[in-house]
Amino acid sequence: MSYLIETVLNSEEKGDLVEFANQLRESQKHYLLRNDILSAFSEFCQNHQKPDTFEHSSRLGKLIYYTQEIILEEESLCLIIRPKIAKQQVYRLCFPELEIEPLSIQQLLDVRDRYVNHFHPDEGDVFEIDFQPFYDYSPIIRDPKNIGKGVDFLNRFLSSKLFQDPSQWLEALYNFLNIHSYNGTTLLINGRIKSQKQLSDQIKQAIAFVGDMPPERPYEDFRFDLQAMGFEPGWGNTASRVKETLEILDELIDSPDDAALEGFLSRIPMIFRIVLVSIHGWFGQEGVLGRPDTGGQVVYVLDQARSLEKQLEEDNHLAGLDGLNVEPKVIILSRLIPNSDGTRCNERLEKVHGTKNGWILRVPLRDMNPNMTENWISRFEIWPYLETYAIDAEKELFAEFQGIPDLIIGNYSDGNLVAFLLARRLKVTQFNVAHALEKSKYLFSNLYWQEMESNYHFSLQFTADLIAMNAAHCIISSTYQEIVGKPDSVGQYESYESFTMPDLYHVVHGIELFSPKFNVVPPGVNESVYFPYTREEDRVPSQKEKLEELLFTLEDGQQVFGKLADPSKRPIFSMARLDRIKNMTGLAECFGRSPELQEHCNLILVAGKLFVDESGDAEEREEIEKLYRIIEQYNLYDKIRWLGVRLPKSASGEIYRVIADRRGVFVQPALFEAFGLTILEAMISGLPTFGTQFGGPLEIIQDRVNGFYINPTNLEETAQKVLDFVVKCEQNPDYWLDISNKGIDRVYTTYTWKIHTTRLLSLARIYGFWNFTSKEQREDLLRYIESLFYLIYKPRAKELLQQHTHR
């Protein structure tokens, strides 16, 4: 029995538990999530005149704090307790005897099904999905604090294997080094080294040879001498670099160490061709930001592509491959949209600005239904077209690369599914990046999936997520909490550990959170676009003046709504697309409810479109109408500027700096944010930043040090936090500068693309080595995944396709 429950039942607080349960029964809610539970308990404490300490410090208070869900049944209540991160316990408390019985995951899923009246015990069992057996024989992290540090764990695991069985692992290293080539040219070792024993001997001989040379002697000067010893290009570009690499390998063979293993593998030239998959949305370099289903994904993937190419070039140079004319290639795989609405999304191939060999490759969806496939399709509707898209994309990629890629990185649920289908067929390493999992964004989305299916098709999306995340060799997350949340909240991936989709399936074990496949690698910002407002020498005066006019004074009914009565007031700024989760309307209402804040500040929003008839997205249309209602309700016409513009990339960086020139602040009010690129953009520009406490911003911002947390569901508290900051800045202007400077430092020391891509490529090499050397058999796992694809995903995708034919 849970210690938390036992201590309550064995104390005088047992009666309080009964009274609290009775209060819950009298309410209208029978399924309570954590916020509901805390609110109800706070009300209970007030109604029963409990001491101030009771709510948080009593035995019952501690039990309530760790309770994530309560489900009220006829004569019992079901408690889902989360005593620590990545750990869940389930109990049924029966009345009036106050008997406690633990429930299995299967029993909990049955309780949830009964709650929504979709399951009756006499109707037979439900299809169960359980991935646990496939992780039973894989290395597993033990300590929750190490979740997200998978590669560190894997390095320790691999180096311990080297130490335990040196002959086997020396053979594995030898075979691994033997397979590397580029366009038919052998890399690393050649046929003169015929065994693992000879490899070890030759390494020592080569170290002695290059050790007698001047450190900076170019590799080309002694290339043929090394070849005679059995070493091909790839060890380094100078004598000192070659010596360092060989010494790391020598140390690794003689005394295995995790740091040496990572250091060696990070130098191996084995990644030359990368695919970044980003299917849904408008993907382009101009005219797409602000459209539905784009925004952050385009910025992230384009910046990542540029940085990856640059890092690959640097790595290849350091490896001594200049003489081979090695040219890395990065392809962003997206969809071609024939009716492109003035964008370049109807072009098959587009070079990525600022790259030598980075490309956007757009592959069309097959014309199963031209009314759909020739136009933009929402991320919620794209599922029927992805299998054939992957088949067509495989051919296109092969033509562009003149071979197969070395690494495929999926983005979002649909891109991750396509990455799986491609990696399965091509037998290459697959990485996943979720950015945001819809399951966490929409409450009860799995429980009430049938009611939401017509709009969101979660049955397809959640099945695709299960398939892709279990198939991936590595999952990249931006934050630790994205995986397993915080002590008081469940992580995005954690929400997939067990759940029910009534009448469809039960997920008993959907993902192994302690798997070393999880790695936290936060993105960076494009430092050529986003940089501090103080760098006047890098700013364009004409652009600055144009944006100042647009933000504060321009009268243009097609682009701007609202005329400021006093443009000199301190600006509160936010920029996001208009959807419910981004919550721009919530920020407007927060501002509207605070006359004090209106006295000190204006509100400036860059938010999608101004007119309902310009949008084809239902949620965006609702938010546009809602924003107009809020402006009217609070009479904000002369206190708000709403810009319905699509800014070019350079302007999106300068707009933050113009706000910083006026000592403004940036507010990110999302109801949930997986990471928060706009927060990084604002902070590096020098804007003091207020970010949502729900999601990734908790790991970017250090509260009251270089920014501030806000609870966007508490409008009065949010308004007061911003007001307190503004008033303090008016009293002490240096306070604004202090927060501004600390925000800039935070980004430069932690969130750059150089840091991101160096780590990402290191991961790719290490996981490539793990897959080659381990005896882990993935075929059984992949066959199980394929069964889910063909038995669940594909039939439902066909149903959706049929619906599309009638539109």
PDB file of N, CA, C and O in Angstrom, residues 8-9 13-32 36-37 40-45 47-48 50 54 60 63-64 67 70-79 92-100:
ATOM      1  N   VAL A   8      -2.398   8.381   6.215  1.00  0.00           N
ATOM      2  CA  VAL A   8      -3.679   9.070   6.429  1.00  0.00           C
ATOM      3  C   VAL A   8      -4.670   8.153   7.133  1.00  0.00           C
ATOM      4  O   VAL A   8      -5.333   8.528   8.112  1.00  0.00           O
ATOM      5  N   LEU A   9      -4.778   6.917   6.650  1.00  0.00           N
ATOM      6  CA  LEU A   9      -5.766   5.981   7.212  1.00  0.00           C
ATOM      7  C   LEU A   9      -5.427   5.571   8.641  1.00  0.00           C
ATOM      8  O   LEU A   9      -6.318   5.170   9.402  1.00  0.00           O
ATOM      9  N   GLU A  13      -6.651  11.955  10.656  1.00  0.00           N
ATOM     10  CA  GLU A  13      -7.087  12.615   9.423  1.00  0.00           C
ATOM     11  C   GLU A  13      -7.905  11.699   8.520  1.00  0.00           C
ATOM     12  O   GLU A  13      -8.336  12.114   7.445  1.00  0.00           O
ATOM     13  N   LYS A  14      -8.138  10.471   8.980  1.00  0.00           N
ATOM     14  CA  LYS A  14      -8.949   9.544   8.196  1.00  0.00           C
ATOM     15  C   LYS A  14     -10.344  10.119   7.970  1.00  0.00           C
ATOM     16  O   LYS A  14     -10.911  10.023   6.872  1.00  0.00           O
ATOM     17  N   GLY A  15     -10.910  10.751   9.002  1.00  0.00           N
ATOM     18  CA  GLY A  15     -12.227  11.364   8.858  1.00  0.00           C
ATOM     19  C   GLY A  15     -12.233  12.498   7.862  1.00  0.00           C
ATOM     20  O   GLY A  15     -13.211  12.702   7.124  1.00  0.00           O
ATOM     21  N   ASP A  16     -11.126  13.251   7.795  1.00  0.00           N
ATOM     22  CA  ASP A  16     -11.033  14.340   6.815  1.00  0.00           C
ATOM     23  C   ASP A  16     -11.043  13.798   5.393  1.00  0.00           C
ATOM     24  O   ASP A  16     -11.624  14.396   4.488  1.00  0.00           O
ATOM     25  N   LEU A  17     -10.391  12.649   5.211  1.00  0.00           N
ATOM     26  CA  LEU A  17     -10.400  12.025   3.887  1.00  0.00           C
ATOM     27  C   LEU A  17     -11.818  11.654   3.482  1.00  0.00           C
ATOM     28  O   LEU A  17     -12.229  11.883   2.334  1.00  0.00           O
ATOM     29  N   VAL A  18     -12.590  11.094   4.428  1.00  0.00           N
ATOM     30  CA  VAL A  18     -13.986  10.736   4.139  1.00  0.00           C
ATOM     31  C   VAL A  18     -14.793  11.988   3.802  1.00  0.00           C
ATOM     32  O   VAL A  18     -15.577  12.000   2.834  1.00  0.00           O
ATOM     33  N   GLU A  19     -14.613  13.047   4.595  1.00  0.00           N
ATOM     34  CA  GLU A  19     -15.343  14.292   4.348  1.00  0.00           C
ATOM     35  C   GLU A  19     -14.985  14.891   2.986  1.00  0.00           C
ATOM     36  O   GLU A  19     -15.848  15.394   2.263  1.00  0.00           O
ATOM     37  N   PHE A  20     -13.707  14.832   2.652  1.00  0.00           N
ATOM     38  CA  PHE A  20     -13.277  15.365   1.353  1.00  0.00           C
ATOM     39  C   PHE A  20     -13.890  14.561   0.210  1.00  0.00           C
ATOM     40  O   PHE A  20     -14.358  15.123  -0.783  1.00  0.00           O
ATOM     41  N   ALA A  21     -13.921  13.235   0.383  1.00  0.00           N
ATOM     42  CA  ALA A  21     -14.534  12.381  -0.645  1.00  0.00           C
ATOM     43  C   ALA A  21     -16.019  12.708  -0.785  1.00  0.00           C
ATOM     44  O   ALA A  21     -16.552  12.742  -1.906  1.00  0.00           O
ATOM     45  N   ASN A  22     -16.696  12.955   0.335  1.00  0.00           N
ATOM     46  CA  ASN A  22     -18.119  13.318   0.277  1.00  0.00           C
ATOM     47  C   ASN A  22     -18.320  14.633  -0.463  1.00  0.00           C
ATOM     48  O   ASN A  22     -19.272  14.801  -1.232  1.00  0.00           O
ATOM     49  N   GLN A  23     -17.405  15.602  -0.222  1.00  0.00           N
ATOM     50  CA  GLN A  23     -17.497  16.890  -0.929  1.00  0.00           C
ATOM     51  C   GLN A  23     -17.346  16.686  -2.433  1.00  0.00           C
ATOM     52  O   GLN A  23     -18.074  17.295  -3.233  1.00  0.00           O
ATOM     53  N   LEU A  24     -16.424  15.817  -2.818  1.00  0.00           N
ATOM     54  CA  LEU A  24     -16.225  15.548  -4.244  1.00  0.00           C
ATOM     55  C   LEU A  24     -17.476  14.927  -4.853  1.00  0.00           C
ATOM     56  O   LEU A  24     -17.860  15.243  -5.979  1.00  0.00           O
ATOM     57  N   ARG A  25     -18.127  14.040  -4.095  1.00  0.00           N
ATOM     58  CA  ARG A  25     -19.329  13.390  -4.622  1.00  0.00           C
ATOM     59  C   ARG A  25     -20.466  14.370  -4.847  1.00  0.00           C
ATOM     60  O   ARG A  25     -21.304  14.178  -5.721  1.00  0.00           O
ATOM     61  N   GLU A  26     -20.500  15.417  -4.031  1.00  0.00           N
ATOM     62  CA  GLU A  26     -21.565  16.409  -4.159  1.00  0.00           C
ATOM     63  C   GLU A  26     -21.343  17.347  -5.341  1.00  0.00           C
ATOM     64  O   GLU A  26     -22.254  18.039  -5.777  1.00  0.00           O
ATOM     65  N   SER A  27     -20.120  17.369  -5.855  1.00  0.00           N
ATOM     66  CA  SER A  27     -19.832  18.247  -6.998  1.00  0.00           C
ATOM     67  C   SER A  27     -20.292  17.583  -8.281  1.00  0.00           C
ATOM     68  O   SER A  27     -20.671  16.424  -8.313  1.00  0.00           O
ATOM     69  N   GLN A  28     -20.234  18.321  -9.358  1.00  0.00           N
ATOM     70  CA  GLN A  28     -20.667  17.806 -10.651  1.00  0.00           C
ATOM     71  C   GLN A  28     -19.579  16.995 -11.347  1.00  0.00           C
ATOM     72  O   GLN A  28     -19.853  16.241 -12.267  1.00  0.00           O
ATOM     73  N   LYS A  29     -18.334  17.157 -10.906  1.00  0.00           N
ATOM     74  CA  LYS A  29     -17.224  16.482 -11.568  1.00  0.00           C
ATOM     75  C   LYS A  29     -16.993  15.107 -10.962  1.00  0.00           C
ATOM     76  O   LYS A  29     -16.982  14.941  -9.750  1.00  0.00           O
ATOM     77  N   HIS A  30     -16.784  14.127 -11.834  1.00  0.00           N
ATOM     78  CA  HIS A  30     -16.482  12.780 -11.373  1.00  0.00           C
ATOM     79  C   HIS A  30     -15.113  12.310 -11.851  1.00  0.00           C
ATOM     80  O   HIS A  30     -14.686  11.221 -11.494  1.00  0.00           O
ATOM     81  N   TYR A  31     -14.455  13.129 -12.663  1.00  0.00           N
ATOM     82  CA  TYR A  31     -13.086  12.836 -13.101  1.00  0.00           C
ATOM     83  C   TYR A  31     -12.289  14.110 -12.887  1.00  0.00           C
ATOM     84  O   TYR A  31     -12.492  15.106 -13.575  1.00  0.00           O
ATOM     85  N   LEU A  32     -11.390  14.109 -11.913  1.00  0.00           N
ATOM     86  CA  LEU A  32     -10.652  15.315 -11.547  1.00  0.00           C
ATOM     87  C   LEU A  32      -9.174  15.152 -11.862  1.00  0.00           C
ATOM     88  O   LEU A  32      -8.552  14.144 -11.489  1.00  0.00           O
ATOM     89  N   ASP A  36      -7.831  20.425 -10.573  1.00  0.00           N
ATOM     90  CA  ASP A  36      -9.165  20.311  -9.991  1.00  0.00           C
ATOM     91  C   ASP A  36      -9.084  19.805  -8.561  1.00  0.00           C
ATOM     92  O   ASP A  36      -9.798  20.279  -7.660  1.00  0.00           O
ATOM     93  N   ILE A  37      -8.202  18.820  -8.329  1.00  0.00           N
ATOM     94  CA  ILE A  37      -8.060  18.213  -7.002  1.00  0.00           C
ATOM     95  C   ILE A  37      -7.541  19.244  -6.002  1.00  0.00           C
ATOM     96  O   ILE A  37      -8.070  19.386  -4.889  1.00  0.00           O
ATOM     97  N   ALA A  40     -10.268  21.799  -5.258  1.00  0.00           N
ATOM     98  CA  ALA A  40     -11.321  21.236  -4.412  1.00  0.00           C
ATOM     99  C   ALA A  40     -10.825  21.077  -2.977  1.00  0.00           C
ATOM    100  O   ALA A  40     -11.574  21.329  -2.014  1.00  0.00           O
ATOM    101  N   PHE A  41      -9.567  20.683  -2.800  1.00  0.00           N
ATOM    102  CA  PHE A  41      -9.035  20.505  -1.441  1.00  0.00           C
ATOM    103  C   PHE A  41      -8.862  21.848  -0.744  1.00  0.00           C
ATOM    104  O   PHE A  41      -9.100  21.960   0.476  1.00  0.00           O
ATOM    105  N   SER A  42      -8.456  22.859  -1.485  1.00  0.00           N
ATOM    106  CA  SER A  42      -8.347  24.197  -0.910  1.00  0.00           C
ATOM    107  C   SER A  42      -9.718  24.669  -0.422  1.00  0.00           C
ATOM    108  O   SER A  42      -9.847  25.240   0.681  1.00  0.00           O
ATOM    109  N   GLU A  43     -10.738  24.413  -1.219  1.00  0.00           N
ATOM    110  CA  GLU A  43     -12.110  24.766  -0.828  1.00  0.00           C
ATOM    111  C   GLU A  43     -12.536  23.975   0.411  1.00  0.00           C
ATOM    112  O   GLU A  43     -13.179  24.518   1.327  1.00  0.00           O
ATOM    113  N   PHE A  44     -12.162  22.704   0.461  1.00  0.00           N
ATOM    114  CA  PHE A  44     -12.482  21.860   1.615  1.00  0.00           C
ATOM    115  C   PHE A  44     -11.858  22.435   2.889  1.00  0.00           C
ATOM    116  O   PHE A  44     -12.512  22.508   3.942  1.00  0.00           O
ATOM    117  N   CYS A  45     -10.595  22.826   2.802  1.00  0.00           N
ATOM    118  CA  CYS A  45      -9.898  23.383   3.974  1.00  0.00           C
ATOM    119  C   CYS A  45     -10.560  24.665   4.466  1.00  0.00           C
ATOM    120  O   CYS A  45     -10.677  24.904   5.672  1.00  0.00           O
ATOM    121  N   ASN A  47     -13.803  25.530   3.917  1.00  0.00           N
ATOM    122  CA  ASN A  47     -15.138  25.208   4.434  1.00  0.00           C
ATOM    123  C   ASN A  47     -15.089  24.598   5.833  1.00  0.00           C
ATOM    124  O   ASN A  47     -16.009  24.779   6.643  1.00  0.00           O
ATOM    125  N   HIS A  48     -14.020  23.855   6.106  1.00  0.00           N
ATOM    126  CA  HIS A  48     -13.910  23.187   7.406  1.00  0.00           C
ATOM    127  C   HIS A  48     -12.969  23.927   8.352  1.00  0.00           C
ATOM    128  O   HIS A  48     -12.584  23.376   9.390  1.00  0.00           O
ATOM    129  N   LYS A  50      -9.874  24.732   8.446  1.00  0.00           N
ATOM    130  CA  LYS A  50      -8.622  24.075   8.797  1.00  0.00           C
ATOM    131  C   LYS A  50      -7.522  25.119   9.016  1.00  0.00           C
ATOM    132  O   LYS A  50      -7.540  26.197   8.416  1.00  0.00           O
ATOM    133  N   PHE A  54      -2.592  23.122   7.302  1.00  0.00           N
ATOM    134  CA  PHE A  54      -3.209  21.831   6.987  1.00  0.00           C
ATOM    135  C   PHE A  54      -3.168  21.529   5.491  1.00  0.00           C
ATOM    136  O   PHE A  54      -2.890  20.399   5.086  1.00  0.00           O
ATOM    137  N   LEU A  60      -2.914  14.344   4.934  1.00  0.00           N
ATOM    138  CA  LEU A  60      -3.864  14.361   3.822  1.00  0.00           C
ATOM    139  C   LEU A  60      -3.418  15.353   2.749  1.00  0.00           C
ATOM    140  O   LEU A  60      -3.539  15.082   1.544  1.00  0.00           O
ATOM    141  N   LEU A  63      -0.816  13.727   0.623  1.00  0.00           N
ATOM    142  CA  LEU A  63      -1.425  12.754  -0.285  1.00  0.00           C
ATOM    143  C   LEU A  63      -2.082  13.468  -1.465  1.00  0.00           C
ATOM    144  O   LEU A  63      -1.900  13.057  -2.627  1.00  0.00           O
ATOM    145  N   ILE A  64      -2.811  14.529  -1.181  1.00  0.00           N
ATOM    146  CA  ILE A  64      -3.489  15.282  -2.248  1.00  0.00           C
ATOM    147  C   ILE A  64      -2.470  15.877  -3.204  1.00  0.00           C
ATOM    148  O   ILE A  64      -2.660  15.884  -4.424  1.00  0.00           O
ATOM    149  N   THR A  67      -1.385  13.382  -5.765  1.00  0.00           N
ATOM    150  CA  THR A  67      -2.454  12.716  -6.508  1.00  0.00           C
ATOM    151  C   THR A  67      -2.688  13.428  -7.831  1.00  0.00           C
ATOM    152  O   THR A  67      -3.020  14.619  -7.854  1.00  0.00           O
ATOM    153  N   ILE A  70      -8.294  11.729  -9.800  1.00  0.00           N
ATOM    154  CA  ILE A  70      -9.281  11.030  -8.975  1.00  0.00           C
ATOM    155  C   ILE A  70     -10.476  10.722  -9.865  1.00  0.00           C
ATOM    156  O   ILE A  70     -11.006  11.610 -10.541  1.00  0.00           O
ATOM    157  N   ILE A  71     -10.874   9.439  -9.868  1.00  0.00           N
ATOM    158  CA  ILE A  71     -12.058   9.027 -10.612  1.00  0.00           C
ATOM    159  C   ILE A  71     -13.078   8.525  -9.597  1.00  0.00           C
ATOM    160  O   ILE A  71     -12.792   7.586  -8.834  1.00  0.00           O
ATOM    161  N   LEU A  72     -14.245   9.147  -9.551  1.00  0.00           N
ATOM    162  CA  LEU A  72     -15.290   8.772  -8.608  1.00  0.00           C
ATOM    163  C   LEU A  72     -16.162   7.685  -9.197  1.00  0.00           C
ATOM    164  O   LEU A  72     -16.757   7.865 -10.263  1.00  0.00           O
ATOM    165  N   GLU A  73     -16.214   6.549  -8.507  1.00  0.00           N
ATOM    166  CA  GLU A  73     -17.122   5.474  -8.899  1.00  0.00           C
ATOM    167  C   GLU A  73     -18.286   5.433  -7.909  1.00  0.00           C
ATOM    168  O   GLU A  73     -18.359   6.229  -6.974  1.00  0.00           O
ATOM    169  N   GLU A  74     -19.203   4.493  -8.095  1.00  0.00           N
ATOM    170  CA  GLU A  74     -20.422   4.473  -7.289  1.00  0.00           C
ATOM    171  C   GLU A  74     -20.125   4.350  -5.801  1.00  0.00           C
ATOM    172  O   GLU A  74     -20.674   5.083  -4.991  1.00  0.00           O
ATOM    173  N   GLU A  75     -19.293   3.416  -5.409  1.00  0.00           N
ATOM    174  CA  GLU A  75     -19.029   3.190  -3.995  1.00  0.00           C
ATOM    175  C   GLU A  75     -17.543   3.249  -3.672  1.00  0.00           C
ATOM    176  O   GLU A  75     -17.086   2.718  -2.665  1.00  0.00           O
ATOM    177  N   SER A  76     -16.784   3.900  -4.525  1.00  0.00           N
ATOM    178  CA  SER A  76     -15.346   3.982  -4.301  1.00  0.00           C
ATOM    179  C   SER A  76     -14.789   5.159  -5.086  1.00  0.00           C
ATOM    180  O   SER A  76     -15.490   5.774  -5.897  1.00  0.00           O
ATOM    181  N   LEU A  77     -13.551   5.455  -4.799  1.00  0.00           N
ATOM    182  CA  LEU A  77     -12.852   6.415  -5.657  1.00  0.00           C
ATOM    183  C   LEU A  77     -11.495   5.839  -6.014  1.00  0.00           C
ATOM    184  O   LEU A  77     -10.870   5.121  -5.232  1.00  0.00           O
ATOM    185  N   CYS A  78     -11.078   6.142  -7.216  1.00  0.00           N
ATOM    186  CA  CYS A  78      -9.816   5.649  -7.760  1.00  0.00           C
ATOM    187  C   CYS A  78      -8.798   6.780  -7.679  1.00  0.00           C
ATOM    188  O   CYS A  78      -9.043   7.891  -8.173  1.00  0.00           O
ATOM    189  N   LEU A  79      -7.658   6.516  -7.031  1.00  0.00           N
ATOM    190  CA  LEU A  79      -6.600   7.511  -6.860  1.00  0.00           C
ATOM    191  C   LEU A  79      -5.406   7.130  -7.715  1.00  0.00           C
ATOM    192  O   LEU A  79      -4.869   6.017  -7.584  1.00  0.00           O
ATOM    193  N   ARG A  92      -7.721   1.807  -5.354  1.00  0.00           N
ATOM    194  CA  ARG A  92      -9.166   2.023  -5.195  1.00  0.00           C
ATOM    195  C   ARG A  92      -9.464   2.099  -3.702  1.00  0.00           C
ATOM    196  O   ARG A  92      -9.090   1.196  -2.943  1.00  0.00           O
ATOM    197  N   LEU A  93     -10.121   3.169  -3.295  1.00  0.00           N
ATOM    198  CA  LEU A  93     -10.534   3.357  -1.902  1.00  0.00           C
ATOM    199  C   LEU A  93     -12.031   3.115  -1.820  1.00  0.00           C
ATOM    200  O   LEU A  93     -12.823   3.863  -2.415  1.00  0.00           O
ATOM    201  N   CYS A  94     -12.426   2.039  -1.115  1.00  0.00           N
ATOM    202  CA  CYS A  94     -13.829   1.638  -1.058  1.00  0.00           C
ATOM    203  C   CYS A  94     -14.491   2.184   0.204  1.00  0.00           C
ATOM    204  O   CYS A  94     -13.890   2.164   1.297  1.00  0.00           O
ATOM    205  N   PHE A  95     -15.718   2.665   0.049  1.00  0.00           N
ATOM    206  CA  PHE A  95     -16.480   3.204   1.173  1.00  0.00           C
ATOM    207  C   PHE A  95     -17.632   2.261   1.492  1.00  0.00           C
ATOM    208  O   PHE A  95     -18.149   1.570   0.608  1.00  0.00           O
ATOM    209  N   PRO A  96     -18.120   2.211   2.733  1.00  0.00           N
ATOM    210  CA  PRO A  96     -17.665   2.996   3.891  1.00  0.00           C
ATOM    211  C   PRO A  96     -16.533   2.347   4.671  1.00  0.00           C
ATOM    212  O   PRO A  96     -16.036   2.905   5.647  1.00  0.00           O
ATOM    213  N   GLU A  97     -16.087   1.140   4.232  1.00  0.00           N
ATOM    214  CA  GLU A  97     -15.093   0.394   5.022  1.00  0.00           C
ATOM    215  C   GLU A  97     -13.714   1.026   4.982  1.00  0.00           C
ATOM    216  O   GLU A  97     -12.855   0.723   5.815  1.00  0.00           O
ATOM    217  N   LEU A  98     -13.502   1.889   4.019  1.00  0.00           N
ATOM    218  CA  LEU A  98     -12.184   2.497   3.782  1.00  0.00           C
ATOM    219  C   LEU A  98     -11.126   1.425   3.519  1.00  0.00           C
ATOM    220  O   LEU A  98     -10.010   1.471   4.034  1.00  0.00           O
ATOM    221  N   GLU A  99     -11.520   0.455   2.723  1.00  0.00           N
ATOM    222  CA  GLU A  99     -10.575  -0.567   2.299  1.00  0.00           C
ATOM    223  C   GLU A  99      -9.812  -0.077   1.063  1.00  0.00           C
ATOM    224  O   GLU A  99     -10.374   0.553   0.180  1.00  0.00           O
ATOM    225  N   ILE A 100      -8.544  -0.425   1.040  1.00  0.00           N
ATOM    226  CA  ILE A 100      -7.685  -0.001  -0.069  1.00  0.00           C
ATOM    227  C   ILE A 100      -7.237  -1.227  -0.854  1.00  0.00           C
ATOM    228  O   ILE A 100      -6.814  -2.227  -0.271  1.00  0.00           O
TER     229      ILE A 100
END
